Amino acid sequence: MTYKGYTASIEVDVDAGILFGRILDIKDVITFKARTIDEARQEFQNSVDEYLAFCEELGEEPDKPFSGKLPFRTTPENHRRIFIAAKKAGKSINSWMDEVLTNAAKKVTNI
């Protein structure tokens, strides 16, 4: 689910009989729970609105989700190598870099 640029994941807690949600891609921890999908959607939206209002009360900027844009600088020689590697893989530079960097990050973070 997405709302105001924030994305949530939802898990089922079978023992408790609830849906448990968490907002992704920000440092602050925002969670919510519900018994139905419609209720989870509403609780997610309420949690985002409450978080934004709380940040405003404190005079702080709310944590923003990652944009998906990652500036990248390299040398001309490495740019050429990256281009050739991407072409050999049959991919654009962006999709090749996304795959390579994501695989490397998974190995380091184990997530």
Coordinates of N, CA and C in Angstrom, one line a residue:
M1 N 0.8 -1.2 0.0 CA 0.0 0.0 0.0 C 0.9 1.2 0.0
T2 N 0.4 2.3 -0.7 CA 1.1 3.5 -0.6 C 0.2 4.6 -0.3
Y3 N 0.7 5.7 0.3 CA -0.1 6.8 0.7 C 0.9 8.0 1.0
K4 N 0.6 9.1 0.3 CA 1.4 10.3 0.5 C 2.9 10.0 0.3
G5 N 3.2 9.1 -0.6 CA 4.6 8.8 -0.9 C 5.2 7.7 0.0
Y6 N 4.5 7.3 1.1 CA 5.0 6.3 2.0 C 4.4 4.9 1.6
T7 N 5.2 3.9 1.8 CA 4.8 2.5 1.4 C 4.8 1.6 2.7
A8 N 3.8 0.8 2.8 CA 3.7 -0.1 4.0 C 3.8 -1.6 3.5
S9 N 4.3 -2.4 4.4 CA 4.3 -3.8 4.3 C 3.3 -4.3 5.4
I10 N 2.7 -5.4 5.1 CA 1.7 -6.0 6.0 C 2.0 -7.5 6.2
E11 N 2.0 -7.9 7.5 CA 2.2 -9.3 7.8 C 1.0 -9.8 8.6
V12 N 0.8 -11.1 8.5 CA -0.4 -11.7 9.2 C 0.2 -12.3 10.5
D13 N -0.4 -12.0 11.6 CA -0.1 -12.6 12.9 C -1.2 -13.6 13.2
V14 N -1.1 -14.8 12.8 CA -2.1 -15.8 12.9 C -2.5 -16.0 14.3
D15 N -1.5 -16.1 15.2 CA -1.8 -16.3 16.7 C -2.7 -15.2 17.3
A16 N -2.3 -14.0 16.9 CA -3.1 -12.8 17.5 C -4.3 -12.5 16.7
G17 N -4.4 -13.1 15.5 CA -5.5 -12.8 14.6 C -5.6 -11.4 14.1
I18 N -4.4 -10.8 13.8 CA -4.3 -9.4 13.3 C -3.4 -9.3 12.1
L19 N -3.6 -8.2 11.4 CA -2.6 -7.8 10.4 C -1.7 -6.8 11.0
F20 N -0.4 -6.9 10.8 CA 0.5 -6.0 11.4 C 1.3 -5.3 10.3
G21 N 1.3 -4.0 10.3 CA 1.9 -3.2 9.2 C 3.1 -2.4 9.7
R22 N 4.0 -2.1 8.8 CA 5.1 -1.2 9.1 C 5.4 -0.4 7.8
I23 N 5.7 0.9 8.0 CA 6.1 1.8 6.9 C 7.5 1.5 6.6
L24 N 7.8 1.3 5.3 CA 9.1 1.0 4.8 C 9.9 2.2 4.4
D25 N 11.2 2.0 4.2 CA 12.1 3.0 3.6 C 12.3 4.3 4.3
I26 N 12.1 4.3 5.6 CA 12.4 5.5 6.4 C 13.1 5.0 7.7
K27 N 13.8 5.9 8.3 CA 14.5 5.6 9.6 C 13.6 5.5 10.8
D28 N 12.6 6.4 10.8 CA 11.6 6.4 11.9 C 10.8 5.1 11.8
V29 N 10.3 4.6 13.0 CA 9.5 3.4 13.0 C 8.1 3.8 13.2
I30 N 7.3 3.4 12.2 CA 5.8 3.6 12.2 C 5.1 2.3 11.9
T31 N 4.3 1.9 12.9 CA 3.6 0.6 12.7 C 2.1 0.8 12.9
F32 N 1.4 -0.2 12.6 CA -0.1 -0.2 12.8 C -0.6 -1.6 12.7
K33 N -1.8 -1.8 13.3 CA -2.4 -3.1 13.2 C -3.9 -3.0 12.9
A34 N -4.4 -4.1 12.4 CA -5.8 -4.1 12.1 C -6.3 -5.6 12.0
R35 N -7.6 -5.7 11.8 CA -8.2 -7.0 11.7 C -8.6 -7.4 10.2
T36 N -8.8 -6.3 9.4 CA -9.2 -6.5 8.0 C -8.3 -5.7 7.1
I37 N -8.3 -6.0 5.8 CA -7.5 -5.2 4.9 C -8.0 -3.8 4.8
D38 N -9.3 -3.6 4.8 CA -9.8 -2.2 4.7 C -9.4 -1.4 6.0
E39 N -9.5 -2.1 7.1 CA -9.1 -1.4 8.4 C -7.6 -1.2 8.3
A40 N -6.8 -2.1 7.8 CA -5.3 -1.9 7.7 C -5.0 -0.7 6.8
R41 N -5.7 -0.6 5.7 CA -5.5 0.6 4.8 C -5.8 1.9 5.6
Q42 N -6.9 1.9 6.3 CA -7.2 3.1 7.1 C -6.2 3.4 8.2
E43 N -5.8 2.4 8.9 CA -4.8 2.5 10.0 C -3.5 3.0 9.4
F44 N -3.1 2.5 8.3 CA -1.9 2.9 7.6 C -2.0 4.4 7.3
Q45 N -3.0 4.9 6.7 CA -3.2 6.3 6.4 C -3.3 7.1 7.6
N46 N -4.0 6.7 8.7 CA -4.0 7.4 9.9 C -2.6 7.5 10.5
S47 N -1.8 6.4 10.5 CA -0.5 6.5 11.0 C 0.4 7.5 10.3
V48 N 0.3 7.5 9.0 CA 1.1 8.5 8.2 C 0.7 9.9 8.6
D49 N -0.6 10.1 8.6 CA -1.1 11.5 8.9 C -0.7 11.9 10.3
E50 N -0.8 11.0 11.3 CA -0.4 11.3 12.7 C 1.2 11.5 12.7
Y51 N 1.9 10.8 12.0 CA 3.4 11.0 12.0 C 3.7 12.4 11.4
L52 N 3.1 12.7 10.3 CA 3.3 14.0 9.7 C 2.9 15.2 10.6
A53 N 1.8 15.0 11.3 CA 1.3 16.0 12.3 C 2.3 16.1 13.4
F54 N 2.7 15.0 13.9 CA 3.7 15.0 15.1 C 5.0 15.7 14.7
C55 N 5.5 15.4 13.5 CA 6.7 16.1 13.1 C 6.5 17.6 12.9
E56 N 5.3 18.0 12.5 CA 5.0 19.4 12.3 C 5.0 20.1 13.7
E57 N 4.3 19.4 14.7 CA 4.3 19.9 16.0 C 5.7 20.2 16.6
L58 N 6.6 19.2 16.3 CA 7.9 19.3 16.8 C 8.8 20.3 16.0
G59 N 8.3 20.7 14.9 CA 9.0 21.6 14.0 C 10.2 20.9 13.3
E60 N 10.0 19.6 13.1 CA 11.0 18.8 12.4 C 10.5 18.3 11.1
E61 N 11.5 18.1 10.2 CA 11.1 17.5 8.9 C 10.9 16.0 9.0
P62 N 9.7 15.5 8.5 CA 9.5 14.1 8.5 C 10.5 13.3 7.7
D63 N 10.8 12.1 8.1 CA 11.7 11.3 7.3 C 11.0 11.0 6.0
K64 N 11.6 11.1 4.9 CA 11.0 10.9 3.6 C 11.5 9.5 3.0
P65 N 10.6 8.8 2.3 CA 11.0 7.5 1.7 C 12.1 7.8 0.7
F66 N 12.8 6.7 0.4 CA 13.9 6.8 -0.6 C 13.2 7.0 -1.9
S67 N 13.8 7.8 -2.8 CA 13.3 8.2 -4.1 C 13.5 7.2 -5.1
G68 N 14.5 6.3 -5.0 CA 14.8 5.4 -6.0 C 15.8 6.0 -7.0
K69 N 16.2 7.2 -6.8 CA 17.2 7.8 -7.6 C 18.5 7.8 -6.8
L70 N 19.6 7.4 -7.5 CA 20.9 7.3 -6.8 C 21.9 7.9 -7.7
P71 N 22.3 9.1 -7.4 CA 23.4 9.8 -8.2 C 24.7 8.9 -8.2
F72 N 25.3 8.8 -9.3 CA 26.5 8.0 -9.4 C 27.6 8.7 -10.3
R73 N 28.8 8.8 -9.8 CA 29.9 9.4 -10.5 C 31.0 8.4 -10.6
T74 N 31.7 8.3 -11.7 CA 32.8 7.4 -11.9 C 33.8 8.0 -12.9
T75 N 34.8 7.3 -13.1 CA 35.8 7.8 -14.1 C 35.3 7.4 -15.5
P76 N 35.8 8.1 -16.5 CA 35.4 7.7 -17.9 C 35.8 6.3 -18.2
E77 N 36.9 5.8 -17.7 CA 37.4 4.4 -18.0 C 36.4 3.4 -17.4
N78 N 36.0 3.7 -16.1 CA 35.0 2.8 -15.5 C 33.6 2.9 -16.2
H79 N 33.3 4.1 -16.6 CA 32.0 4.2 -17.3 C 32.0 3.3 -18.5
R80 N 33.1 3.3 -19.3 CA 33.2 2.5 -20.5 C 33.1 1.0 -20.1
R81 N 33.8 0.6 -19.0 CA 33.7 -0.8 -18.6 C 32.3 -1.2 -18.2
I82 N 31.6 -0.3 -17.5 CA 30.2 -0.5 -17.0 C 29.3 -0.7 -18.3
F83 N 29.5 0.2 -19.2 CA 28.7 0.2 -20.5 C 28.9 -1.1 -21.2
I84 N 30.1 -1.6 -21.3 CA 30.4 -2.8 -22.0 C 29.8 -4.0 -21.3
A85 N 30.0 -4.0 -19.9 CA 29.4 -5.1 -19.1 C 27.9 -5.2 -19.3
A86 N 27.2 -4.0 -19.2 CA 25.8 -4.0 -19.4 C 25.4 -4.5 -20.8
K87 N 26.0 -4.1 -21.8 CA 25.7 -4.5 -23.2 C 25.9 -6.0 -23.3
K88 N 27.0 -6.5 -22.7 CA 27.2 -8.0 -22.8 C 26.1 -8.8 -22.1
A89 N 25.5 -8.1 -21.0 CA 24.4 -8.8 -20.3 C 23.1 -8.5 -20.9
G90 N 23.1 -7.7 -22.0 CA 21.8 -7.4 -22.7 C 20.9 -6.5 -21.9
K91 N 21.6 -5.6 -21.2 CA 20.8 -4.7 -20.3 C 21.2 -3.3 -20.5
S92 N 20.4 -2.4 -20.0 CA 20.8 -1.0 -20.0 C 21.8 -0.8 -18.8
I93 N 22.5 0.3 -18.8 CA 23.4 0.5 -17.7 C 22.6 0.6 -16.4
N94 N 21.5 1.2 -16.3 CA 20.7 1.3 -15.1 C 20.3 0.0 -14.6
S95 N 19.7 -0.9 -15.5 CA 19.3 -2.2 -15.0 C 20.4 -3.1 -14.6
W96 N 21.5 -3.0 -15.3 CA 22.7 -3.8 -15.0 C 23.2 -3.3 -13.6
M97 N 23.4 -2.0 -13.4 CA 23.9 -1.5 -12.1 C 22.9 -1.9 -11.0
D98 N 21.6 -1.8 -11.2 CA 20.6 -2.1 -10.2 C 20.8 -3.6 -9.8
E99 N 21.0 -4.5 -10.7 CA 21.1 -5.9 -10.4 C 22.4 -6.1 -9.7
V100 N 23.5 -5.6 -10.2 CA 24.8 -5.8 -9.6 C 24.9 -5.2 -8.2
L101 N 24.4 -4.0 -8.0 CA 24.5 -3.4 -6.7 C 23.5 -4.0 -5.7
T102 N 22.4 -4.4 -6.2 CA 21.4 -5.0 -5.3 C 22.0 -6.4 -4.8
N103 N 22.5 -7.2 -5.7 CA 23.1 -8.4 -5.3 C 24.3 -8.2 -4.3
A104 N 25.1 -7.2 -4.5 CA 26.2 -6.9 -3.6 C 25.6 -6.5 -2.2
A105 N 24.6 -5.7 -2.2 CA 24.0 -5.2 -1.0 C 23.4 -6.3 -0.2
K106 N 22.7 -7.2 -0.9 CA 22.1 -8.4 -0.2 C 23.2 -9.2 0.5
K107 N 24.3 -9.4 -0.2 CA 25.4 -10.2 0.4 C 25.9 -9.5 1.7
V108 N 26.0 -8.2 1.7 CA 26.6 -7.5 2.8 C 25.5 -7.4 4.0
T109 N 24.3 -7.1 3.6 CA 23.3 -6.9 4.6 C 22.5 -8.1 5.1
N110 N 22.5 -9.1 4.3 CA 21.8 -10.4 4.5 C 20.3 -10.1 4.5
I111 N 19.8 -9.1 3.8 CA 18.4 -8.8 3.7 C 18.0 -8.7 2.2

